[in-house]
Short mmCIF file of C-alpha atoms and ligand atoms in Angstrom, two decimals:
data_model
loop_
_atom_site.label_atom_id
_atom_site.label_comp_id
_atom_site.label_asym_id
_atom_site.label_seq_id
_atom_site.Cartn_x
_atom_site.Cartn_y
_atom_site.Cartn_z
CA MET A 288 -10.24 15.88 21.24
CA SER A 289 -9.57 14.91 25.00
CA GLY A 290 -8.64 11.69 27.32
CA THR A 291 -5.13 10.30 26.20
CA VAL A 292 -3.00 10.90 23.64
CA ALA A 293 -0.80 8.45 21.79
CA CYS A 294 2.74 8.68 22.47
CA GLN A 295 3.45 11.49 20.04
CA SER A 296 7.42 10.85 19.41
CA ALA A 297 7.62 9.47 15.89
CA LYS A 298 9.84 6.67 16.48
CA CYS A 299 8.12 5.29 19.43
CA PRO A 300 9.46 1.91 20.20
CA ASN A 301 6.51 1.17 22.45
CA GLY A 302 4.15 0.91 19.88
CA HIS A 303 2.62 5.20 20.65
CA PRO A 304 0.67 3.60 23.60
CA PRO A 305 -1.57 6.51 25.69
CA SER A 306 1.10 8.56 27.20
CA LYS A 307 0.84 11.33 30.35
CA LEU A 308 4.22 12.80 30.04
CA GLU A 309 2.97 16.11 28.59
CA CYS A 310 6.04 18.53 27.24
CA PRO A 311 5.97 21.52 29.50
CA THR A 312 7.26 23.89 26.65
CA CYS A 313 4.80 22.86 24.64
CA HIS A 314 2.24 22.83 27.29
CA LYS A 315 3.30 27.12 28.26
CA LEU A 316 3.17 28.01 24.65
CA GLY A 317 -0.52 26.20 24.64
CA ILE A 318 -0.38 23.48 22.38
CA GLN A 319 -2.13 20.47 23.38
CA GLY A 320 -1.67 17.53 23.12
CA SER A 321 2.20 16.91 23.32
CA PHE A 322 2.38 13.52 25.09
CA PHE A 323 4.54 10.93 25.89
CA CYS A 324 4.87 7.69 27.11
CA GLY A 325 8.16 8.26 28.93
CA GLN A 326 11.56 10.65 29.02
CA GLU A 327 13.40 8.72 25.70
CA CYS A 328 10.73 10.25 23.73
CA PHE A 329 9.91 13.35 25.32
CA LYS A 330 13.64 14.04 24.66
CA ALA A 331 13.90 12.13 21.11
CA ASP A 332 11.15 13.89 19.43
CA CYS A 333 10.16 16.99 21.98
CA LYS A 334 12.88 18.59 24.24
CA SER A 335 13.49 22.37 23.53
CA GLY A 336 15.77 23.38 21.38
CA GLN A 337 15.75 19.92 18.65
CA LYS A 338 14.84 21.14 15.23
CA SER A 339 11.82 19.84 14.53
CA HIS A 340 10.02 20.47 17.69
CA LYS A 341 11.00 23.69 17.07
CA ARG A 342 9.51 24.02 14.07
CA VAL A 343 6.12 22.44 15.46
CA HIS A 344 5.95 25.23 17.85
CA ASP A 345 6.74 27.96 15.08
CA ILE A 346 4.25 26.29 13.24
CA VAL A 347 1.68 25.42 16.15
CA ALA A 348 2.38 28.71 17.97
CA PRO A 349 3.07 30.96 15.36
CA ARG A 350 4.77 33.65 17.43
CA LYS A 351 5.04 33.44 21.25
CA PRO A 352 4.33 37.29 21.91
CA LEU A 353 0.71 36.64 20.38
CA LEU A 354 0.13 34.33 22.60
CA ASP A 355 0.77 36.22 25.46
CA ASP A 356 -1.39 38.78 24.02
CA PRO A 357 -4.21 38.99 26.05
CA SER A 358 -6.83 40.53 22.66
CA ILE A 359 -6.06 36.79 21.86
CA SER A 360 -9.08 36.17 23.49
CA LYS A 361 -10.40 32.46 23.22
CA SER A 362 -13.76 31.30 22.18
CA GLY A 363 -15.91 30.07 24.33
CA ASP A 364 -14.95 26.26 22.73
CA GLY A 365 -11.48 27.30 23.42
CA THR A 366 -10.29 28.10 19.93
CA PHE A 367 -8.45 30.67 18.92
CA ASN A 368 -7.06 33.33 15.93
CA PRO A 369 -2.73 33.01 16.41
CA PHE A 370 -3.01 35.75 13.35
CA HIS A 371 -5.41 38.68 14.81
CA ASN A 372 -3.22 41.35 13.70
CA PHE A 373 -2.68 39.92 9.63
CA GLU A 374 -5.26 41.81 7.31
CA PHE A 375 -7.32 39.05 6.10
CA THR A 376 -8.28 39.40 2.57
CA GLY A 377 -11.45 37.47 3.03
CA SER A 378 -14.12 35.93 5.72
CA MET A 379 -12.03 33.08 6.59
CA ARG A 380 -9.78 32.44 9.70
CA PRO A 381 -7.70 29.87 11.12
CA VAL A 382 -9.19 28.64 13.96
CA TYR A 383 -6.28 27.25 16.22
CA PRO A 384 -5.31 24.67 18.35
CA LEU A 385 -3.84 22.27 15.76
CA SER A 386 -4.91 18.61 16.50
CA PRO A 387 -1.63 16.91 17.68
CA ARG A 388 0.98 15.27 14.93
CA ARG A 389 -0.84 11.95 13.50
CA ILE A 390 1.22 9.29 14.14
CA ILE A 391 2.44 6.64 11.12
CA PRO A 392 2.87 3.23 11.96
CA GLU A 393 6.46 1.56 11.59
CA HIS A 394 5.70 -0.42 8.94
CA ILE A 395 4.84 1.95 6.74
CA LYS A 396 8.15 3.10 3.97
CA ARG A 397 8.38 7.03 4.51
CA PRO A 398 9.56 9.74 2.26
CA ASP A 399 13.14 11.26 3.15
CA TYR A 400 11.50 14.48 4.37
CA ALA A 401 8.96 12.41 7.23
CA GLU A 402 11.62 12.89 10.07
CA SER A 403 13.31 16.01 8.93
CA GLY A 404 10.93 18.16 6.87
CA GLU A 405 13.74 18.64 4.54
CA PRO A 406 12.90 16.94 1.07
CA THR A 407 16.72 16.22 0.39
CA SER A 408 16.21 13.96 -2.88
CA GLU A 409 13.84 16.42 -4.23
CA VAL A 410 16.04 19.27 -3.63
CA LYS A 411 18.94 17.32 -5.82
CA GLY A 412 16.58 15.74 -7.93
CA ALA A 413 14.22 17.99 -9.28
CA GLY A 414 15.53 19.44 -12.08
CA ARG A 415 16.25 16.09 -13.85
CA LEU A 416 13.78 14.48 -16.42
CA ARG A 417 12.78 11.56 -15.36
CA ILE A 418 11.11 8.91 -17.97
CA LEU A 419 9.62 5.53 -16.56
CA THR A 420 10.16 1.48 -16.79
CA LEU A 421 7.07 -0.05 -17.65
CA GLU A 422 7.87 -1.52 -13.64
CA GLU A 423 8.07 2.38 -12.28
CA GLN A 424 4.94 3.33 -14.21
CA GLU A 425 2.87 0.32 -12.73
CA LYS A 426 4.07 1.96 -9.81
CA MET A 427 2.66 5.05 -10.32
CA ARG A 428 -0.49 3.46 -11.31
CA VAL A 429 -0.83 1.91 -7.97
CA ALA A 430 -0.16 5.00 -5.61
CA CYS A 431 -2.84 7.04 -8.37
CA ARG A 432 -5.31 4.49 -7.83
CA LEU A 433 -5.07 4.35 -4.03
CA SER A 434 -5.12 8.48 -3.68
CA ARG A 435 -8.24 9.01 -5.94
CA GLU A 436 -9.79 6.25 -3.48
CA VAL A 437 -8.79 8.36 -0.47
CA LEU A 438 -9.88 11.47 -2.03
CA ASP A 439 -13.52 10.11 -2.66
CA ILE A 440 -13.78 8.90 0.91
CA ALA A 441 -12.86 12.07 2.02
CA ALA A 442 -15.02 13.81 -0.24
CA SER A 443 -18.24 11.57 0.92
CA HIS A 444 -17.46 13.33 4.65
CA VAL A 445 -18.11 16.51 3.44
CA ARG A 446 -21.20 18.00 4.87
CA PRO A 447 -22.01 20.89 7.27
CA GLY A 448 -20.82 20.84 10.59
CA ILE A 449 -17.51 18.43 10.07
CA THR A 450 -13.81 20.63 10.68
CA THR A 451 -11.52 20.12 8.63
CA ASP A 452 -9.37 18.07 10.91
CA GLU A 453 -11.84 15.75 11.04
CA ILE A 454 -11.48 15.34 7.22
CA ASP A 455 -7.69 15.27 7.48
CA ALA A 456 -8.27 12.39 10.63
CA ILE A 457 -10.37 10.62 7.58
CA VAL A 458 -7.47 11.10 5.16
CA HIS A 459 -5.05 10.36 7.60
CA GLU A 460 -6.36 6.99 8.91
CA ALA A 461 -7.32 5.83 5.09
CA THR A 462 -4.00 6.42 3.83
CA ILE A 463 -2.24 4.69 6.51
CA GLU A 464 -4.81 1.56 6.12
CA ARG A 465 -3.31 1.53 2.69
CA ASN A 466 -0.14 0.87 3.65
CA ALA A 467 0.67 4.69 2.50
CA TYR A 468 2.20 7.29 3.74
CA PRO A 469 0.73 10.67 3.75
CA SER A 470 2.97 12.75 1.47
CA PRO A 471 1.84 16.10 2.95
CA LEU A 472 2.66 15.05 6.27
CA ASN A 473 6.04 17.06 7.24
CA TYR A 474 6.80 17.86 3.58
CA ARG A 475 8.38 21.29 4.31
CA ASP A 476 7.34 21.18 7.83
CA PHE A 477 3.57 21.11 6.69
CA PRO A 478 1.96 19.57 9.68
CA LYS A 479 -1.10 17.93 8.60
CA SER A 480 -1.56 15.14 6.27
CA VAL A 481 -3.56 16.69 3.63
CA CYS A 482 -4.65 20.38 1.92
CA THR A 483 -7.87 21.46 2.72
CA SER A 484 -8.59 24.58 0.96
CA LEU A 485 -11.63 26.92 1.65
CA ASN A 486 -13.58 30.13 -0.42
CA GLU A 487 -10.61 32.36 -1.10
CA VAL A 488 -8.22 29.78 0.09
CA ILE A 489 -6.34 28.62 -3.19
CA CYS A 490 -4.12 25.88 -2.14
CA HIS A 491 -2.51 24.49 0.53
CA GLY A 492 -4.90 25.43 3.54
CA ILE A 493 -3.78 23.36 7.07
CA PRO A 494 -6.35 21.54 8.17
CA ASP A 495 -7.98 22.81 12.02
CA GLN A 496 -11.10 23.08 13.59
CA ARG A 497 -13.01 25.02 11.48
CA LYS A 498 -16.34 23.40 10.89
CA LEU A 499 -17.40 23.52 7.63
CA GLN A 500 -20.50 25.69 6.79
CA GLU A 501 -23.50 25.04 3.86
CA GLY A 502 -21.87 27.59 0.87
CA ASP A 503 -18.42 26.97 1.86
CA ILE A 504 -16.69 25.46 -1.30
CA ILE A 505 -13.62 23.04 -0.35
CA ASN A 506 -11.06 21.72 -2.30
CA ILE A 507 -9.52 18.73 -1.00
CA ASP A 508 -5.99 17.68 -2.07
CA VAL A 509 -4.33 14.06 -1.51
CA SER A 510 -1.56 13.15 -2.22
CA LEU A 511 0.10 10.00 -0.81
CA TYR A 512 3.36 7.65 -0.82
CA TYR A 513 3.08 4.36 -2.09
CA ASP A 514 5.97 1.93 -2.45
CA GLY A 515 8.40 4.56 -3.65
CA PHE A 516 6.10 6.35 -5.70
CA HIS A 517 3.60 9.36 -4.92
CA GLY A 518 0.14 9.93 -6.42
CA ASP A 519 -1.33 13.15 -6.09
CA VAL A 520 -5.10 14.25 -6.49
CA ASN A 521 -7.71 16.73 -6.05
CA ALA A 522 -10.80 18.38 -6.51
CA THR A 523 -13.20 21.18 -5.25
CA TYR A 524 -16.67 20.09 -3.87
CA PRO A 525 -19.74 22.17 -3.02
CA VAL A 526 -20.87 22.28 0.87
CA GLY A 527 -24.46 21.87 0.86
CA ARG A 528 -26.39 24.18 -1.53
CA ILE A 529 -24.32 26.79 -3.01
CA ASP A 530 -24.09 29.93 -5.40
CA ASP A 531 -24.95 29.83 -8.51
CA GLU A 532 -21.28 32.00 -8.98
CA SER A 533 -19.26 29.05 -6.91
CA LYS A 534 -21.39 26.42 -8.66
CA LYS A 535 -19.88 27.99 -12.13
CA LEU A 536 -16.22 28.85 -10.86
CA ILE A 537 -16.34 25.33 -10.03
CA ARG A 538 -17.75 24.02 -13.39
CA THR A 539 -15.00 26.32 -15.53
CA THR A 540 -11.83 24.77 -13.16
CA ARG A 541 -12.89 21.11 -14.01
CA GLU A 542 -13.22 22.29 -17.57
CA CYS A 543 -9.33 23.64 -17.55
CA LEU A 544 -8.46 21.03 -16.56
CA ASP A 545 -10.42 18.39 -18.46
CA GLU A 546 -9.44 20.25 -21.97
CA ALA A 547 -6.36 20.12 -20.92
CA ILE A 548 -5.71 17.02 -20.41
CA LYS A 549 -7.28 15.91 -23.70
CA LEU A 550 -3.98 18.17 -25.70
CA CYS A 551 -1.47 15.54 -23.57
CA LYS A 552 0.21 13.27 -25.33
CA PRO A 553 3.81 12.93 -26.83
CA GLY A 554 5.68 16.09 -28.16
CA PHE A 555 3.13 18.53 -26.76
CA LEU A 556 5.02 21.81 -25.81
CA ILE A 557 4.89 21.77 -21.73
CA ARG A 558 4.25 25.77 -22.26
CA ASP A 559 0.96 25.24 -24.72
CA ILE A 560 -1.04 23.71 -21.50
CA GLY A 561 -1.69 27.82 -20.21
CA LYS A 562 -2.46 28.07 -23.75
CA THR A 563 -5.68 26.05 -22.94
CA ILE A 564 -6.55 26.61 -20.04
CA GLU A 565 -6.39 30.61 -20.11
CA PRO A 566 -9.13 31.53 -22.54
CA ILE A 567 -11.70 29.49 -20.73
CA ALA A 568 -10.96 30.57 -17.47
CA ARG A 569 -11.05 33.95 -19.16
CA ALA A 570 -14.58 33.56 -20.96
CA ASN A 571 -16.08 32.26 -17.71
CA GLY A 572 -14.94 35.77 -15.58
CA CYS A 573 -11.97 34.14 -13.77
CA SER A 574 -8.14 34.37 -13.73
CA VAL A 575 -5.66 31.90 -13.16
CA VAL A 576 -3.62 32.05 -10.41
CA ARG A 577 0.24 32.05 -11.48
CA MET A 578 2.62 31.62 -8.77
CA TYR A 579 1.69 27.58 -8.43
CA THR A 580 2.41 25.15 -11.04
CA GLY A 581 1.96 22.00 -12.05
CA HIS A 582 4.73 19.55 -11.73
CA GLY A 583 6.64 16.51 -12.57
CA ILE A 584 5.80 13.66 -9.91
CA ASN A 585 7.21 10.40 -9.52
CA GLU A 586 9.93 9.22 -6.66
CA LEU A 587 9.85 12.78 -5.87
CA PHE A 588 6.70 14.90 -4.58
CA HIS A 589 7.55 17.49 -6.67
CA CYS A 590 9.97 17.89 -9.99
CA THR A 591 10.55 19.10 -13.21
CA PRO A 592 8.46 19.70 -15.46
CA TYR A 593 6.86 21.98 -13.79
CA PRO A 594 3.47 23.22 -16.09
CA PRO A 595 2.10 26.69 -15.44
CA HIS A 596 -1.79 27.40 -16.37
CA TYR A 597 -1.35 30.56 -17.97
CA ALA A 598 -0.67 31.84 -21.21
CA LYS A 599 1.89 32.99 -22.81
CA ASN A 600 4.54 30.96 -20.37
CA LYS A 601 7.97 30.65 -21.43
CA ALA A 602 8.36 26.88 -19.35
CA ILE A 603 10.49 24.65 -21.49
CA GLY A 604 10.37 21.27 -22.88
CA MET A 605 7.55 18.62 -24.35
CA MET A 606 6.04 15.56 -23.35
CA LYS A 607 7.66 12.26 -23.43
CA PRO A 608 6.46 8.42 -23.25
CA GLY A 609 7.26 7.81 -19.71
CA MET A 610 6.72 10.99 -18.27
CA THR A 611 4.27 11.85 -15.38
CA LEU A 612 2.89 14.59 -14.23
CA THR A 613 -0.04 16.72 -12.63
CA ILE A 614 -2.14 19.42 -14.22
CA GLU A 615 -3.81 21.15 -11.41
CA PRO A 616 -5.10 24.58 -11.92
CA MET A 617 -6.27 27.22 -9.60
CA ILE A 618 -8.78 29.55 -10.86
CA ASN A 619 -10.18 32.71 -9.68
CA ILE A 620 -13.56 34.18 -9.75
CA GLY A 621 -12.89 38.17 -11.38
CA SER A 622 -9.08 39.36 -12.69
CA HIS A 623 -7.42 38.85 -9.67
CA TRP A 624 -4.51 36.14 -10.36
CA ASP A 625 -2.41 37.55 -7.59
CA LEU A 626 -2.12 35.81 -4.11
CA VAL A 627 -1.28 36.71 -0.66
CA HIS A 628 -0.39 34.11 1.97
CA TRP A 629 -1.58 33.90 5.90
CA PRO A 630 2.09 34.27 8.43
CA ASP A 631 1.52 30.35 8.55
CA ASN A 632 3.40 30.21 5.03
CA TRP A 633 1.05 27.67 3.37
CA THR A 634 -2.16 29.37 3.49
CA ALA A 635 -2.70 30.87 0.00
CA THR A 636 -5.74 33.29 -0.52
CA THR A 637 -6.63 35.43 -3.24
CA VAL A 638 -6.39 38.89 -2.97
CA ASP A 639 -10.06 40.25 -2.90
CA GLY A 640 -11.46 37.46 -0.77
CA LYS A 641 -13.17 36.19 -4.03
CA LYS A 642 -13.40 32.26 -4.09
CA SER A 643 -10.73 30.22 -5.79
CA ALA A 644 -11.02 25.98 -7.05
CA GLN A 645 -9.18 23.55 -8.26
CA PHE A 646 -8.84 20.35 -10.10
CA GLU A 647 -5.76 17.98 -10.18
CA GLU A 648 -4.96 14.66 -11.89
CA THR A 649 -2.22 12.64 -12.15
CA LEU A 650 -0.81 11.87 -15.91
CA LEU A 651 1.20 9.60 -17.52
CA ILE A 652 2.10 10.41 -20.90
CA THR A 653 1.87 7.15 -22.90
CA GLU A 654 3.07 6.28 -26.82
CA THR A 655 -0.31 7.23 -28.22
CA GLY A 656 -1.52 9.80 -25.79
CA VAL A 657 -2.09 10.44 -22.19
CA GLU A 658 -3.73 7.74 -19.14
CA VAL A 659 -5.10 9.62 -16.38
CA LEU A 660 -3.45 7.66 -13.60
CA THR A 661 -5.92 9.62 -10.12
CA ALA A 662 -8.94 9.36 -12.36
CA GLY A 663 -12.28 8.84 -10.69
CA LYS A 664 -16.20 8.63 -11.80
CA PRO A 665 -17.27 12.00 -13.93
CA MET A 666 -18.25 14.76 -11.94
CA GLU A 667 -22.21 14.78 -10.75
CA LEU A 668 -23.54 18.04 -12.59
CA LEU A 669 -23.80 21.11 -10.23
N1 LIG B 704 -0.60 18.66 -3.58
C1 LIG B 704 0.10 19.70 -3.23
C2 LIG B 704 0.31 19.80 -4.79
O1 LIG B 704 -0.84 19.68 -5.18
C3 LIG B 704 1.63 20.07 -2.47
C4 LIG B 704 0.58 19.94 -1.24
S1 LIG B 704 2.85 20.29 -0.14
C5 LIG B 704 1.77 20.14 0.96
O2 LIG B 704 1.69 19.54 -5.43
F1 LIG B 704 2.89 20.44 1.88
F2 LIG B 704 1.16 21.56 1.68
F3 LIG B 704 0.99 19.11 1.55
CO1 LIG B 705 0.34 18.00 -7.37
#
């Protein structure tokens, strides 16, 4: 990343031209790429004290004293670990700096949190159960088909050497090319357009300068907002050749999701999804993450119902025709289902550094069963 940077103001009235005016606060903090085409855009979006800007500072440069600490050594290529005092549970590390915020063209319809970071409608409406009309179901079909297309494009670039930030760029471009908004971008201040979760990272990994290495496993979680509705789909892929234990983990996780989907139909109890998933995980020497669940999805990115993926849960409610929801089991090798977050407050990792995998589909409950709105081609045999 070098040369000119497009104006970083989300609402640049000049079409985000190449820009030379750099935010001095960002520059001091070591945040690269805070360039604006003029005072107007700088003031509108980056002036210190502005809430959204402060959040970007906080995420990109988590703690100022850390950056003043001489023991934060940048490696030869200028990358660094911003949380060097944190006790990591495995061998994954953040590789900063994050790239500059990616731009959304003006004509693309945004969800309410796109500027503020706060999903106001979701906070208000998350508890109401939505049954979609036929017209709304059709819109979900489109958003979900586009989500799958973008995931498949991203997956086709998985190979040793590519960075997760480059995958983020691919997802971002493919999404806006389809006139859609990448749902993760600025959702509760998430700084990127996709989640990339490798090895012991369970979910919500932030794309950065980490290069994929042969033997890694990577989950790519794509969600996008099109014509007022969100689609959400993720899958876990091998990077080059992987060990047998990792292959088994990926196969087991896919089986957990597929078996759960087979049971979906009107009247099926939300709490019984986990009853199917957990025995499959256990039989394969794995455990089921309890802290994150599936979710309803429609005009809201996340809403009721929230199906747990573990057995003996007490979730209420049953499936009804016209309901759209995700199932997205996160499965860990070994018996530790608990998780630890990195200081970025997003990246969730296993407590013992063992690998974790995930698959997700968005589903529509029909009169007779279920339609997998994000369905792709069957997974190649590992
Ligand atoms: N796509 C995730 C899910 O399955 C949500 C990611 S939220 C983000 O629910 F902000 F991290 F992107
Ligand atoms: Co989801």
